[in-house]
Structure formats: C-alpha cells, structure tokens
Tab-separated table of C-alpha atoms in Angstrom:
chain	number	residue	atom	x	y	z
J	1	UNK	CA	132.979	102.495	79.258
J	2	UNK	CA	134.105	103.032	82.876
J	3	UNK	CA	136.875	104.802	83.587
J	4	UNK	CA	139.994	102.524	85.241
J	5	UNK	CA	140.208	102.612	88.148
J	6	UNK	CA	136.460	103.934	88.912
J	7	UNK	CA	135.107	102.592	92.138
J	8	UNK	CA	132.190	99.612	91.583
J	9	UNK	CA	129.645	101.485	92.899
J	10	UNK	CA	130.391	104.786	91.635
J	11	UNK	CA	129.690	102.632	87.937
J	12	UNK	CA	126.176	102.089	89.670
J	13	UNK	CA	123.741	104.526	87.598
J	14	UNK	CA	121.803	106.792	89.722
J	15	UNK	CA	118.539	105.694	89.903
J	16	UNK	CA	119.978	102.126	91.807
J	17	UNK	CA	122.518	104.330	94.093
J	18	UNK	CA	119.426	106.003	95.325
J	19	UNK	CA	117.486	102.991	95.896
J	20	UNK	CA	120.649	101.692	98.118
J	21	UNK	CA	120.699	104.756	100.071
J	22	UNK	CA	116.710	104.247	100.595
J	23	UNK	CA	118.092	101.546	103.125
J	24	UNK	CA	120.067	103.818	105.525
J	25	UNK	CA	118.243	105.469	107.923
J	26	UNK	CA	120.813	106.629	110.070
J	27	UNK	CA	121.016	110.665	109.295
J	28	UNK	CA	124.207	110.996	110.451
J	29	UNK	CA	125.542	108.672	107.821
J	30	UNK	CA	123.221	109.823	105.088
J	31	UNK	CA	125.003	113.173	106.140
J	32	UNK	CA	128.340	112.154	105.638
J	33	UNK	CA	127.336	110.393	102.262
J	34	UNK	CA	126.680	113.126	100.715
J	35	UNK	CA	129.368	114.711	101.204
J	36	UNK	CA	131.714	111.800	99.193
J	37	UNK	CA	130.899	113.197	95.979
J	38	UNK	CA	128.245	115.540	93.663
J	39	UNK	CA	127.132	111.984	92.416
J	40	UNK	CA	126.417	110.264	95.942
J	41	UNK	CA	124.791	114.269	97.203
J	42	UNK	CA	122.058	113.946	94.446
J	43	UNK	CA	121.430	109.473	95.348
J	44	UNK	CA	120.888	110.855	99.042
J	45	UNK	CA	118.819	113.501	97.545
J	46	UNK	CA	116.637	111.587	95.650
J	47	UNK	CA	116.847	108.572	97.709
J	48	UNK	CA	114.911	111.246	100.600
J	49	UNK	CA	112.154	111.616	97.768
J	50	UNK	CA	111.236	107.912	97.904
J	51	UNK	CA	110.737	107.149	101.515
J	52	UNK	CA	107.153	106.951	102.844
J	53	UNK	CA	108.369	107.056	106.940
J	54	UNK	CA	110.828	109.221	108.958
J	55	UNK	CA	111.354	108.942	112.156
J	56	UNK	CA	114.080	111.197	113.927
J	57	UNK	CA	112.808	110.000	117.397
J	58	UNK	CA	116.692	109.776	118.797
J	59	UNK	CA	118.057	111.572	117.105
J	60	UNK	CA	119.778	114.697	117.718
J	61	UNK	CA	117.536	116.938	115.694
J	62	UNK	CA	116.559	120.761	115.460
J	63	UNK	CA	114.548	123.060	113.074
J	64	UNK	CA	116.462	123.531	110.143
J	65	UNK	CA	117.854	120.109	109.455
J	66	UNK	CA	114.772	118.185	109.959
J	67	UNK	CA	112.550	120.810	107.739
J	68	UNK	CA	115.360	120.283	105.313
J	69	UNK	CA	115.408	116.633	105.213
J	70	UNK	CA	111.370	116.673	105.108
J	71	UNK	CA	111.374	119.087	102.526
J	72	UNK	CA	113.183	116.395	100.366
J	73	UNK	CA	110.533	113.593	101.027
J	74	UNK	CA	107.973	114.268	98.813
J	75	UNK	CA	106.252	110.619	99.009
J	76	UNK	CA	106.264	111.080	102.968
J	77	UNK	CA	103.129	109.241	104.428
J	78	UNK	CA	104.300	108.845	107.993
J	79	UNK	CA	105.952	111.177	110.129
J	80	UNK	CA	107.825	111.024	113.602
J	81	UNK	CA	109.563	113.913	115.416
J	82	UNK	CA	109.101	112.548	119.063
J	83	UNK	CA	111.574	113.392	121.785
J	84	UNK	CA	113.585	111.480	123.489
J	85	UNK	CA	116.458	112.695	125.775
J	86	UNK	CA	118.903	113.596	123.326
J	87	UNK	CA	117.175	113.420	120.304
J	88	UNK	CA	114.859	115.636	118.284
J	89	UNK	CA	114.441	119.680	119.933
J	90	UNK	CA	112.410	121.082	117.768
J	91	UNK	CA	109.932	124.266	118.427
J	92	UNK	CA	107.147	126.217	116.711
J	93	UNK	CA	109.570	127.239	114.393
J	94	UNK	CA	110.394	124.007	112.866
J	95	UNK	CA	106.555	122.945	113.301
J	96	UNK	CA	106.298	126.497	110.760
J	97	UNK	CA	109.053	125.143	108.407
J	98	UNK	CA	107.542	121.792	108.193
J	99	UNK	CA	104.384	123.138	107.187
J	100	UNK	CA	105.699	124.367	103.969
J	101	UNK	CA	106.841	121.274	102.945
J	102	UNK	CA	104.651	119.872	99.742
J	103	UNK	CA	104.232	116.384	101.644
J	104	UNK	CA	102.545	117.804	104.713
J	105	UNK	CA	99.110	117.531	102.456
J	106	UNK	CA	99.693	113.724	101.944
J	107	UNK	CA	100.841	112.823	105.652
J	108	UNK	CA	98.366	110.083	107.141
J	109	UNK	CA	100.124	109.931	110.575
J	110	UNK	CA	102.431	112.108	112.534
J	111	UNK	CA	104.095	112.266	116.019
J	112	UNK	CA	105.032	114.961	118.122
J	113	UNK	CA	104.797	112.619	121.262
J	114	UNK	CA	106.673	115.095	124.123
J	115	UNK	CA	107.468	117.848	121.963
J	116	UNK	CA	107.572	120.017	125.246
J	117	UNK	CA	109.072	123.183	123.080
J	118	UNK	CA	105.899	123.507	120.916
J	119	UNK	CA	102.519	125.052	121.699
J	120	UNK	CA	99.545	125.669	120.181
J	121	UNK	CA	101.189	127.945	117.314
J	122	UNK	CA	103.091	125.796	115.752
J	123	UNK	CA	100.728	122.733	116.339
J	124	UNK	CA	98.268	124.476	115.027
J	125	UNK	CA	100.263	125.700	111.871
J	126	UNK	CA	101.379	122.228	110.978
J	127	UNK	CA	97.638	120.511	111.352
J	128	UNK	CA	95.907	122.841	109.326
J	129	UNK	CA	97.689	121.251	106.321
J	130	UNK	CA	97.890	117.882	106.925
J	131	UNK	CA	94.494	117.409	105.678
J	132	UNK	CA	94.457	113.279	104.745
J	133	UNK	CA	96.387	112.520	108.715
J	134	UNK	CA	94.126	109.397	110.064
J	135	UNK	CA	96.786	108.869	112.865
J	136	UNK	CA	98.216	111.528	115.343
J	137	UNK	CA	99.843	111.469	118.698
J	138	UNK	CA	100.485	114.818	120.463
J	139	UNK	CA	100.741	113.523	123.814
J	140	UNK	CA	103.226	114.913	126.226
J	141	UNK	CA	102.751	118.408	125.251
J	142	UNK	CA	101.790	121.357	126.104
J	143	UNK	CA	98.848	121.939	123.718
J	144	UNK	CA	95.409	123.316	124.533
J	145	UNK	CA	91.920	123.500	122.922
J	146	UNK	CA	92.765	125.729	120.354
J	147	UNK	CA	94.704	122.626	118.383
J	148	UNK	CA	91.748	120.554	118.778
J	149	UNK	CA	89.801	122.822	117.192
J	150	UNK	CA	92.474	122.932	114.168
J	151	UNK	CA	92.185	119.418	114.293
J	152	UNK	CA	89.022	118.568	114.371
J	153	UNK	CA	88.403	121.728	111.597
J	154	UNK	CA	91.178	120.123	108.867
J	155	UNK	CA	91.837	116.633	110.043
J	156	UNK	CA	88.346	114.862	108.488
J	157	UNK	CA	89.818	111.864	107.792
J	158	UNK	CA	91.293	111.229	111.658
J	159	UNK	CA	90.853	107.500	113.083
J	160	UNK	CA	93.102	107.558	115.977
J	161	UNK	CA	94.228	110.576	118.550
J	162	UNK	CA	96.927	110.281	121.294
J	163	UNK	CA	96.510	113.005	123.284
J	164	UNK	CA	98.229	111.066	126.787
J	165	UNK	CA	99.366	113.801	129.581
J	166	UNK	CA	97.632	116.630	127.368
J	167	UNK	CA	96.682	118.254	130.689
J	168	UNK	CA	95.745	121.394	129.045
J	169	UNK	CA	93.130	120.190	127.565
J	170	UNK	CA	89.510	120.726	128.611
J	171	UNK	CA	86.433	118.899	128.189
J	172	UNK	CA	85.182	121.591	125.509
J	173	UNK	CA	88.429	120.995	122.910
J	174	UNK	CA	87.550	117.039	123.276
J	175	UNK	CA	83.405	117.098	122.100
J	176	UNK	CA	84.291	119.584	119.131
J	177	UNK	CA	86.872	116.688	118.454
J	178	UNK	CA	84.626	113.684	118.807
J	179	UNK	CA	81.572	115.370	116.999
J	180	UNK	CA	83.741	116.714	114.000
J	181	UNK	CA	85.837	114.375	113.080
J	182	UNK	CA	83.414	111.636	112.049
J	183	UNK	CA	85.611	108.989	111.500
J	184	UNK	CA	87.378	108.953	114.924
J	185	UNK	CA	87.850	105.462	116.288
J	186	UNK	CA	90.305	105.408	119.228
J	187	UNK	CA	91.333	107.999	121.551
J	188	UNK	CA	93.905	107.723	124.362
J	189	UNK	CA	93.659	110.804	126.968
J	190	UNK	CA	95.578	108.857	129.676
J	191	UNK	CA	96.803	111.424	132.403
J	192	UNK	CA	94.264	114.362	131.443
J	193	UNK	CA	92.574	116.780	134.109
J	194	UNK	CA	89.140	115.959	132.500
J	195	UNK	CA	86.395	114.684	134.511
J	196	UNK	CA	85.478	111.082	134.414
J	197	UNK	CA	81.391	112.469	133.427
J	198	UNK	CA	83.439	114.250	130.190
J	199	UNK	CA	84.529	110.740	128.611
J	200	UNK	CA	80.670	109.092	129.065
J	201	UNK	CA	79.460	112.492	127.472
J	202	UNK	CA	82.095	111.253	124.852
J	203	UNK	CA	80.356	108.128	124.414
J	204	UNK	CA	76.508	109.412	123.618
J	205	UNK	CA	78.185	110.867	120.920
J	206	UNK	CA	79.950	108.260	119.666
J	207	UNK	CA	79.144	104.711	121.391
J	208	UNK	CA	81.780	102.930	118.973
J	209	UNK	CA	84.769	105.372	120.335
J	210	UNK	CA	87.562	103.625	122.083
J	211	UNK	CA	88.375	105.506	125.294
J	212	UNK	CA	92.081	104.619	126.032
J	213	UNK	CA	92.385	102.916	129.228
J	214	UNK	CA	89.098	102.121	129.863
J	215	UNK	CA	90.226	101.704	133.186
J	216	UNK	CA	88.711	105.171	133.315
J	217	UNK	CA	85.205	104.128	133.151
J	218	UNK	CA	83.442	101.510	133.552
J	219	UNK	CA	81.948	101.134	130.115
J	220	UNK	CA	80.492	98.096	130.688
J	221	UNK	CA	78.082	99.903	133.181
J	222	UNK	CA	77.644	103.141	131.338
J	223	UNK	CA	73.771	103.838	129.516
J	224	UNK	CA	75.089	104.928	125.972
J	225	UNK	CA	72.363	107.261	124.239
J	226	UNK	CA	72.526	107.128	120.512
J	227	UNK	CA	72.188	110.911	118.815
J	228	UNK	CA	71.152	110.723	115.580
C-alpha cells in the first residue's frame, strides 16, 4: 500500500526509476538527483550501469568524478572525454583511474580528441586494456610513438584511428600501426609532420587503407605494391 501522501514517482519501483534516469544525460542534474533521497541515489546508480555511451565532451569534468561515474557503467561500449573550452580537464591520472574500471575491457570506441593534459603515460595505461576498441580518436594531443605501439600491441580489433594534429608522431609509430593491427580501415593523420613518401609506404602495406584527406596524396596516381 503506499503511504499518503507519498510522491507518484517515489511509488515507482526501482528498476523503472532507473530506466527514467537512463534518459538524463546532463551530470549536473544526475548529480543533484541523487542527492533527493537514498531511493533516487541507488536509480542514478544503477541507471549509470545501463548506459552503453558517455560523453562528458562540455562538460566541466576532472579525474575523480569522471572515473567515478565510469566506474558505475559497467555496460559502457562507447566512450568520450574530449575537451572543449570549459569542459572535461582530465590528465594521466584520470586516464590511470579509468583504466581500472571493469568496462574499459568491453569499450569499442573512445575519444580523447584534445586531451592536451595527457601524454603517453596515461594513454598508454588506458589502451592497454581496452582490448575489443575498433574506434579511437586521439587527435589533438600530445602523444608519441610509444602509444602507437600500445595500440597497435592490444588494440587487434581497431577499424578506425584519428590521430589529426598528432605532430609527435613519426613515420616509425604509424607502419607498426598499419602492419599490426590487421583490421585497420581508415586513418585520419591530418596536420602531422610526416612525410608525404610515409603515407604511400602506408599504402603497399595496406592498399584498402583510407588515408584521411587524401588531399595528401594523390592516390589515384600512386603504384600500390601488394605484400603478401
């Protein structure tokens, strides 16, 4: 029986309350809806276990509340911490948090598009266990080759790499990419310091890659050797 009085949707058993709360995906109100009542805490709780994406692009983020909130999102498939002007700061340390979280395993894409306080530390501690990503974009950072090795060591499954302004990068971190991971389809190094020689060497490997622009080369023109 409910009580007199009792609020409709406080009648609302839990499992639906969490479903509702699925819906909002502005933190800051999540935030604040926890804090209403134990009953509405544990619907925002759970509610974080069902979602597949997060994005906190826009957010005014840092370490320890977006390792929290991932931490909760166990059935997390897709994954966005990109920066924006006021939105999410976070470093190698939150990269290091995030890496513990039991989801990290089952990410297939995530974004660290212009994380400009990580380097290869943290990059590298959050790729080596996100073993089933297809889908990453790490442009705008500061990363070198040593991430591309991570990636292209724990990331078999990778179709698609954004690696636009990544002008630490050589020509050495992007062949042990392209020969390792086998499935690679598209790759986007925009704004790189890599000679133009480096993306048709690219191509001999793998004459199906997508070179993003192709206004690099001219593909069109370029004798692809097939390696078998």
């Amino acid at each position: 029986m409910p009580m007199e009085g009792e609020a409709q949707i406080d009648r609302l058993p839990m499992d639906l309350l969490a479903h509702i709360f699925v819906f909002i995906t502005c933190f800051k109100d999540l935030a604040q809806g926890s804090s209403v009542c134990r009953k509405w805490r544990e619907g925002v709780k759970q509610s974080m276990g069902r979602r597949e994406k997060l994005s906190f692009a826009g957010w005014k983020m840092n370490d320890e509340a977006t390792s929290r909130l991932v931490r909760h999102a166990y059935a997390l498939k897709e994954l966005d911490i990109s920066k924006s002007r006021w939105g999410c700061q976070i470093t190698d340390n939150g990269l290091y948090q995030l890496s513990t979280a039991k989801c990290i395993v089952n990410l297939s894409s995530i974004s660290l598009w212009g994380m400009t306080g990580i380097t290869d530390k943290g990059a590298v501690q959050l790729i080596s266990r996100a073993n089933s990503l297809q889908h990453l974009n790490i442009g705008g950072t500061f990363i070198t080759d040593e991430s591309l090795f991570a990636i292209a060591t724990s990331c078999p499954h990778l179709k698609t790499a954004i690696l636009w302004g990544c002008r630490h990068v050589t020509e050495n971190g992007l062949l042990v990419l392209v020969n390792n991971c086998k499935k690679l389809e598209s790759i986007n190094v925009w704004g790189m310091r890599v000679a133009r020689d480096s993306f048709i060497t690219l191509l001999t490997i793998r004459p199906a890659l997508q070179i993003v622009p192709q206004s690099l080369l001219n593909i069109e023109n370029v004798p692809l050797l097939h390696v078998f």
